[in-house]
Short mmCIF file of C-alpha atoms in Angstrom, two decimals:
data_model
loop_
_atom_site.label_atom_id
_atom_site.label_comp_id
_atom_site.label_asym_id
_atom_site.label_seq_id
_atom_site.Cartn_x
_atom_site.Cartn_y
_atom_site.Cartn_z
CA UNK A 1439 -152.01 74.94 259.56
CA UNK A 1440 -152.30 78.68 259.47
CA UNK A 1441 -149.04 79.19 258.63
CA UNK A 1442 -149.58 76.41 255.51
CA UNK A 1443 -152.95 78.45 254.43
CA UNK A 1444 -150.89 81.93 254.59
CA UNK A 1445 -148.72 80.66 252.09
CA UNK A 1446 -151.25 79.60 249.95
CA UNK A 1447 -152.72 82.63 249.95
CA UNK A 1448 -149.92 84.43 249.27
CA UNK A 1449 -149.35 81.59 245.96
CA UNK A 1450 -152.90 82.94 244.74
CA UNK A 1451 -152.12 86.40 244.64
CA UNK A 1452 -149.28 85.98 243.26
CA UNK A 1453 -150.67 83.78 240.41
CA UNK A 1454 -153.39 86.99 240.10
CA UNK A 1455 -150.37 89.80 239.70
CA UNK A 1456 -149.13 87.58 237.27
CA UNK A 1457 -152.30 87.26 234.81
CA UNK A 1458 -153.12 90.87 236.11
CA UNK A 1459 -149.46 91.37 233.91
CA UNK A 1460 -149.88 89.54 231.80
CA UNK A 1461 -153.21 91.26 230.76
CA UNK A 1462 -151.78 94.71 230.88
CA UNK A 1463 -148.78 93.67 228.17
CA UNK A 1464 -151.68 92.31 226.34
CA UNK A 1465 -153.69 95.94 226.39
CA UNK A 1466 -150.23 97.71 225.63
CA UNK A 1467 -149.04 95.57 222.66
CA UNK A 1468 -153.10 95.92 220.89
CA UNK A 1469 -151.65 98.20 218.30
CA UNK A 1470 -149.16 95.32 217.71
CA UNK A 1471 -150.79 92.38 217.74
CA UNK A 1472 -153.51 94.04 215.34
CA UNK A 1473 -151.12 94.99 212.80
CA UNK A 1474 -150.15 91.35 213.15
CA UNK A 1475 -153.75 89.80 212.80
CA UNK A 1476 -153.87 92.33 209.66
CA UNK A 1477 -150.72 91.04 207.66
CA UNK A 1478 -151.87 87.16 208.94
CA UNK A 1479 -155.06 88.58 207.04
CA UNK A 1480 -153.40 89.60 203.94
CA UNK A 1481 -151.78 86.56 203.45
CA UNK A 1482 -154.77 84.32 203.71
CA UNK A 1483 -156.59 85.92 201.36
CA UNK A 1484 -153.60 85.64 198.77
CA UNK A 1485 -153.07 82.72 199.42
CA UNK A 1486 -156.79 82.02 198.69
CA UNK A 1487 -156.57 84.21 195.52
CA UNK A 1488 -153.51 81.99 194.41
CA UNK A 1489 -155.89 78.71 195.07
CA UNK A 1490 -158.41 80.29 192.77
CA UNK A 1491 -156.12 80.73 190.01
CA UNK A 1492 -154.60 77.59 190.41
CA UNK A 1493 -158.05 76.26 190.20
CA UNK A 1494 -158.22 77.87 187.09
CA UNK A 1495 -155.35 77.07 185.50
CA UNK A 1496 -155.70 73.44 186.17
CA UNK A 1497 -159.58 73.52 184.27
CA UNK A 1498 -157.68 75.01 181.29
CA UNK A 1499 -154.95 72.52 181.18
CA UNK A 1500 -157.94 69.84 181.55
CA UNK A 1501 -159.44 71.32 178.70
CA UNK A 1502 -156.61 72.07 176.71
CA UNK A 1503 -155.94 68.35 177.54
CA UNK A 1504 -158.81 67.13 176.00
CA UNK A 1505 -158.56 69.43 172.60
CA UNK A 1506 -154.83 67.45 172.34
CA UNK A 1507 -156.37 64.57 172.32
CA UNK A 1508 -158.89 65.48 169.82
CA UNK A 1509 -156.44 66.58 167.69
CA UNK A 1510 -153.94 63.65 168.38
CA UNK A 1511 -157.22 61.46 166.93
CA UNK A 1512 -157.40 63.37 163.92
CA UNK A 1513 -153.20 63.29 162.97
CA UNK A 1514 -153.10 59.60 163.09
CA UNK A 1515 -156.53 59.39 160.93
CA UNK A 1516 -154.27 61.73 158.37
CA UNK A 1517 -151.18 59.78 158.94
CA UNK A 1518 -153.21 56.66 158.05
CA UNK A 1519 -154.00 58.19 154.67
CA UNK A 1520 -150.77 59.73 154.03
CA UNK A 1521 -149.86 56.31 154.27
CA UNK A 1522 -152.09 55.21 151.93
CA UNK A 1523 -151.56 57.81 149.28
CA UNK A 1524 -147.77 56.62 149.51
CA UNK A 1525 -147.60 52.87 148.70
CA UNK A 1526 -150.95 54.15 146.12
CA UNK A 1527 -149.09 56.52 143.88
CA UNK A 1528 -150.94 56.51 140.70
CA UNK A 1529 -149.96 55.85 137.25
CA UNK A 1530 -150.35 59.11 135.56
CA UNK A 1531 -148.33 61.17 138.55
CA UNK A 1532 -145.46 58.64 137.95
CA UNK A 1533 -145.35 58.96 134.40
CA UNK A 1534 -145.15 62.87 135.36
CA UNK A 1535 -142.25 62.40 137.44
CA UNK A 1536 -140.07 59.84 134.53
CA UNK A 1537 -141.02 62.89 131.84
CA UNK A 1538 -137.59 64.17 134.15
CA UNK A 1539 -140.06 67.75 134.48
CA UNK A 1540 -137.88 70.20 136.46
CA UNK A 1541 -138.99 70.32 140.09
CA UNK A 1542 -138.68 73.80 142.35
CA UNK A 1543 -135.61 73.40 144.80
CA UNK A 1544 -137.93 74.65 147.61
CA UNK A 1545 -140.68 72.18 146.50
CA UNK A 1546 -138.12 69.30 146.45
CA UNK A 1547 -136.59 70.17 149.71
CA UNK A 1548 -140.01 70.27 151.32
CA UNK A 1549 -141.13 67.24 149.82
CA UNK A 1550 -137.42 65.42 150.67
CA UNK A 1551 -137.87 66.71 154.52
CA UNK A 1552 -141.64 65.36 154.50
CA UNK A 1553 -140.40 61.49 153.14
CA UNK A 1554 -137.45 61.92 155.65
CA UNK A 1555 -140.06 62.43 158.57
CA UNK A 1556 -142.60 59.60 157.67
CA UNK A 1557 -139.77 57.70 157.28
CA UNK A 1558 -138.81 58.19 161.22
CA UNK A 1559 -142.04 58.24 161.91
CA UNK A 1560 -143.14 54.60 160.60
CA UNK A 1561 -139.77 53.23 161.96
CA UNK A 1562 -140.35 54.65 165.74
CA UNK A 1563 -144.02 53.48 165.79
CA UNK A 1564 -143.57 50.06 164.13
CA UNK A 1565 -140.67 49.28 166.24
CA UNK A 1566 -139.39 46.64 163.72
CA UNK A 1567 -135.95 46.44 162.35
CA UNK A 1568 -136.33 44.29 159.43
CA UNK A 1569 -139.70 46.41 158.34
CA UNK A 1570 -137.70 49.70 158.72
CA UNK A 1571 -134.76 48.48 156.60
CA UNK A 1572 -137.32 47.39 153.50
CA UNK A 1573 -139.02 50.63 154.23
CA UNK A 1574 -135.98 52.81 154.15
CA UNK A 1575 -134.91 51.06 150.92
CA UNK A 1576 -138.13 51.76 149.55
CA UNK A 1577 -137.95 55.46 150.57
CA UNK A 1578 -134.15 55.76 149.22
CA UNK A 1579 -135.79 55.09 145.58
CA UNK A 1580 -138.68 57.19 145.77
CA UNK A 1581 -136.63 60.01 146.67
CA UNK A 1582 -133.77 58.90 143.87
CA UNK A 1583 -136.54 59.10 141.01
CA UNK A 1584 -138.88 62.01 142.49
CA UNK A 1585 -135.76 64.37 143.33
CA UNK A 1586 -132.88 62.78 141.26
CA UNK A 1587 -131.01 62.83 144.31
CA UNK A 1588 -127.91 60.88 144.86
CA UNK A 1589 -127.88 57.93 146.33
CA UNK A 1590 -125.89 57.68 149.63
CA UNK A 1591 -126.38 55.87 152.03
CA UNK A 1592 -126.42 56.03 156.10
CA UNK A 1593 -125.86 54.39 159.19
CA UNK A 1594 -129.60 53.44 161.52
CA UNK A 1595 -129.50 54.43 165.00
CA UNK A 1596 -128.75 52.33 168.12
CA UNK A 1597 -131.96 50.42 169.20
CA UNK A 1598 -132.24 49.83 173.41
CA UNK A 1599 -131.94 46.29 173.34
CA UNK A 1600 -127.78 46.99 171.19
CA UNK A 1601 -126.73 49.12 173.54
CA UNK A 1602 -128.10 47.33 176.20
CA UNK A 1603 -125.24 44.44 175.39
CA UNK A 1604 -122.45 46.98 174.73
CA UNK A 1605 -119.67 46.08 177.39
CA UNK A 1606 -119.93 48.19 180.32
CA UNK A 1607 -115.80 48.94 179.57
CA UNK A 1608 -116.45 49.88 176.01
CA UNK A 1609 -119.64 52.47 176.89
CA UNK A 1610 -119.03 53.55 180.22
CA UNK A 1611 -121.60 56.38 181.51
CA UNK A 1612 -122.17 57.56 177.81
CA UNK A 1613 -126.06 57.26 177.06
CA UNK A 1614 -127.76 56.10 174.05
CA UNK A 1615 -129.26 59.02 173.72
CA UNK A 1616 -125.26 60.45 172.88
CA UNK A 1617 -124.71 57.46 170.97
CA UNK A 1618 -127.10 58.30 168.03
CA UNK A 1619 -126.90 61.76 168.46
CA UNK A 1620 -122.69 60.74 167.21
CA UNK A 1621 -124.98 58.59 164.47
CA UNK A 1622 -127.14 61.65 162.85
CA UNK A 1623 -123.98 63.51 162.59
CA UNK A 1624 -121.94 60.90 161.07
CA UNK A 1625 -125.33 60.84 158.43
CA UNK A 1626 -124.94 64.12 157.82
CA UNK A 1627 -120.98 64.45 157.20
CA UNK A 1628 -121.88 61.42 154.67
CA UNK A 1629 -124.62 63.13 152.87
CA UNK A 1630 -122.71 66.46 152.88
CA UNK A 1631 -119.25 64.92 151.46
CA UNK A 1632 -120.30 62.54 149.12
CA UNK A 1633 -123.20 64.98 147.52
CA UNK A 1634 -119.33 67.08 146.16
CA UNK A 1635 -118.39 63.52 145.06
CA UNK A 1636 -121.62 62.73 143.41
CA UNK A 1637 -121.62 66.05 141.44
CA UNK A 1638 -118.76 64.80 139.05
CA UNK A 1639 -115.54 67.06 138.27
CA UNK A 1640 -117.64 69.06 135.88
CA UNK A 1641 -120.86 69.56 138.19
CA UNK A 1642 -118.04 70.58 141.38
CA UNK A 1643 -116.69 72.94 138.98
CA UNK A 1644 -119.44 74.76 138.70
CA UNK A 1645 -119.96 74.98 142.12
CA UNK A 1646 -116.32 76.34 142.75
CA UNK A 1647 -116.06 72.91 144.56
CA UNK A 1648 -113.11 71.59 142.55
CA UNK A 1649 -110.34 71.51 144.95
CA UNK A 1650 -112.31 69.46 147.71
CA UNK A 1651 -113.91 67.08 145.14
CA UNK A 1652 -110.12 66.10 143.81
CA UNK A 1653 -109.01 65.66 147.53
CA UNK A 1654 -111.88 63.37 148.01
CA UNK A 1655 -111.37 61.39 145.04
CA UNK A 1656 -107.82 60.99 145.92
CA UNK A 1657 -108.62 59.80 149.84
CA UNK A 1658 -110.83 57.68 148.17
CA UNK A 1659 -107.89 56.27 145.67
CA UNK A 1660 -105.89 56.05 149.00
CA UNK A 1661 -108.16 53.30 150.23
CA UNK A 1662 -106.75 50.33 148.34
CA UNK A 1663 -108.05 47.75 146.27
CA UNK A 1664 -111.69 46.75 147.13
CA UNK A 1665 -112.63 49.87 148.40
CA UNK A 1666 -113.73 51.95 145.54
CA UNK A 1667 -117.45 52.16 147.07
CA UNK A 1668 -116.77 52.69 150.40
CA UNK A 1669 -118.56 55.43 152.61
CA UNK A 1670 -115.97 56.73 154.68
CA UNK A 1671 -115.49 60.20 156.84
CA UNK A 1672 -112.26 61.19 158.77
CA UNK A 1673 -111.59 63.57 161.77
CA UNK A 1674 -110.69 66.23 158.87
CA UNK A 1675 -113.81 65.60 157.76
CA UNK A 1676 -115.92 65.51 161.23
CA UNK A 1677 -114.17 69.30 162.16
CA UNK A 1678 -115.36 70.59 158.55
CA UNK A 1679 -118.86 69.71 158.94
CA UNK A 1680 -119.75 69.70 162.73
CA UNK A 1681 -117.37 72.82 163.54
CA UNK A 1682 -116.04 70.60 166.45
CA UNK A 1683 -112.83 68.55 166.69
CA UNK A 1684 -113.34 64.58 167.11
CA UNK A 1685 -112.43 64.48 170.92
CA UNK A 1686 -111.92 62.12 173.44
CA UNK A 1687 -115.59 61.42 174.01
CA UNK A 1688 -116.27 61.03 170.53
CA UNK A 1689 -113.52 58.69 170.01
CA UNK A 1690 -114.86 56.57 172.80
CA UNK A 1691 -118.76 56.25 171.51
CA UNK A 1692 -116.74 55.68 167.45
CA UNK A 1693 -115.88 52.36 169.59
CA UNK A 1694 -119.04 51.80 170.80
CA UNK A 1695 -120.11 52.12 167.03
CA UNK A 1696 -117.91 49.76 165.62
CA UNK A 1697 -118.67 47.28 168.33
CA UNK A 1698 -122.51 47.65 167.46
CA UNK A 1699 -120.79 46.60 163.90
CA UNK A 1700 -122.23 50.53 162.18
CA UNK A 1701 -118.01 51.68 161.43
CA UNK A 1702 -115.24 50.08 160.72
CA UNK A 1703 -111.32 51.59 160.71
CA UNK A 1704 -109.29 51.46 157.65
CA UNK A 1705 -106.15 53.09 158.44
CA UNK A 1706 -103.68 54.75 155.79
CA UNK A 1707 -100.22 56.15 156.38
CA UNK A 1708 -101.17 58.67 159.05
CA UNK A 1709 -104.73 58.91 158.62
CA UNK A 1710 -107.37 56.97 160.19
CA UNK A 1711 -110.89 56.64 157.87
CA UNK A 1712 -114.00 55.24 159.60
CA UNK A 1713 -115.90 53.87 157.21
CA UNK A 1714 -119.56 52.93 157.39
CA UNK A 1715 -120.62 49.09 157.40
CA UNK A 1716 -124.32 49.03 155.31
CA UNK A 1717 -126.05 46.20 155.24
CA UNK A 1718 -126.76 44.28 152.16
CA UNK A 1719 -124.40 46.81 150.06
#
């Protein structure tokens, strides 16, 4: 029994040296641990600061917020009456517009861009196909007697519910998104080719255009029989106005287009035209 107290004795003491070292690292490492506790310091309060300002910046993007949708109130009030000035044009402005007055190229560019954009506009937020083919007609002439531009047709974008039935095999990982993205610059290789075509041999003359309007009149020619009206564009034509070849990708989504019945192939000798299919033309 004494020999069992002993030890514990001896198991206290040495559980005191140890705290009593403990304790004197403790005293010697102060400067240490305080320059420690400082930093810890620093950080919390920047980390507070950045809560504040964070704070902040969510109350302005609230407010900010609710100005948007102030103003989001007010732009479909306007579009409403934009609207309504369209299908109201009154007599006396159109009787302006058949005296054939000249109209400022800036002016008419403007005014083309702003029918172009409610045009978009009512199509995305009806959501209607048939509505948004009547309306684009209806926009085609307005902007044929307002701007005596030509009239030349183009090919409507891909809807979610067509691509949605393309074959897996003919679109493959390509989005719809690329799809009519292909579709807006087909539009525009259209509009640009057959505005030198419109313009007559006389008209391309005087816009040193000449040379390009005869070889378009004679890839027309090289169409056959039948296709005299035909909107067509080739990969010539695609590398002229996009500054890009037609590659492989391209190629691929052209298939996708003609399965979603917006192109169709005609192919002479060597060449291969992709012509656009419009509806009721």
């Amino acid at each position: 029994m004494a020999f069992q107290s002993l030890e514990d004795l001896l198991i206290q003491q040495t559980q005191k040296l140890q705290d009593l070292g403990n304790a004197t690292t403790l005293i010697q490492s102060k400067s240490f641990i305080q320059d420690e506790l400082v930093t810890a310091f620093q950080d919390v309060n920047n980390i507070s600061s950045g809560i504040k300002d964070l704070k902040k910046s969510i109350q302005t993007m609230k407010t900010n917020n609710e100005r948007c949708k102030e103003l989001l109130t007010i732009l479909l009030a306007l579009d409403q009456q934009i609207k309504h000035m369209e299908n109201n044009i009154p007599l006396t402005i159109q009787e302006y517009v058949n005296s054939e007055m000249p109209i400022h190229t800036d002016e008419s560019k403007l005014a083309s861009d702003y029918l172009n954009n409610t045009l978009i506009n009512n199509t995305i937020n009806n959501g209607n196909t048939t509505s948004s083919n009547h309306m684009t007609e209806g926009m085609k002439n307005c902007k044929k007697i307002l701007f005596n531009e030509p009239d030349i047709p183009s090919i409507l974008p891909v809807i979610e519910d067509e691509f949605s039935k393309i074959p897996k095999y003919i679109i493959g990982r390509y989005t719809l998104e690329a799809l009519n993205n292909l579709i807006s610059s087909i539009n525009q290789i259209i509009k640009s080719k057959y505005s030198i075509i419109n313009l007559g041999k006389n008209g391309a003359r005087k816009k040193g255009e000449l040379d390009v309007y005869l070889h378009y009149k004679k890839e027309q020619m090289s169409l056959g029989t039948g296709e005299e009206n035909t909107y067509f564009f080739t990969s010539e034509d695609y590398e002229k106005y996009v500054k890009t070849k037609l590659d492989k990708t391209k190629l691929n989504l052209i298939i996708a287009l003609r399965h979603c019945k917006r192109l169709r192939e005609i192919r002479t000798a060597k060449t291969v035209n992709y012509a656009l299919i419009i509806p009721n033309v």
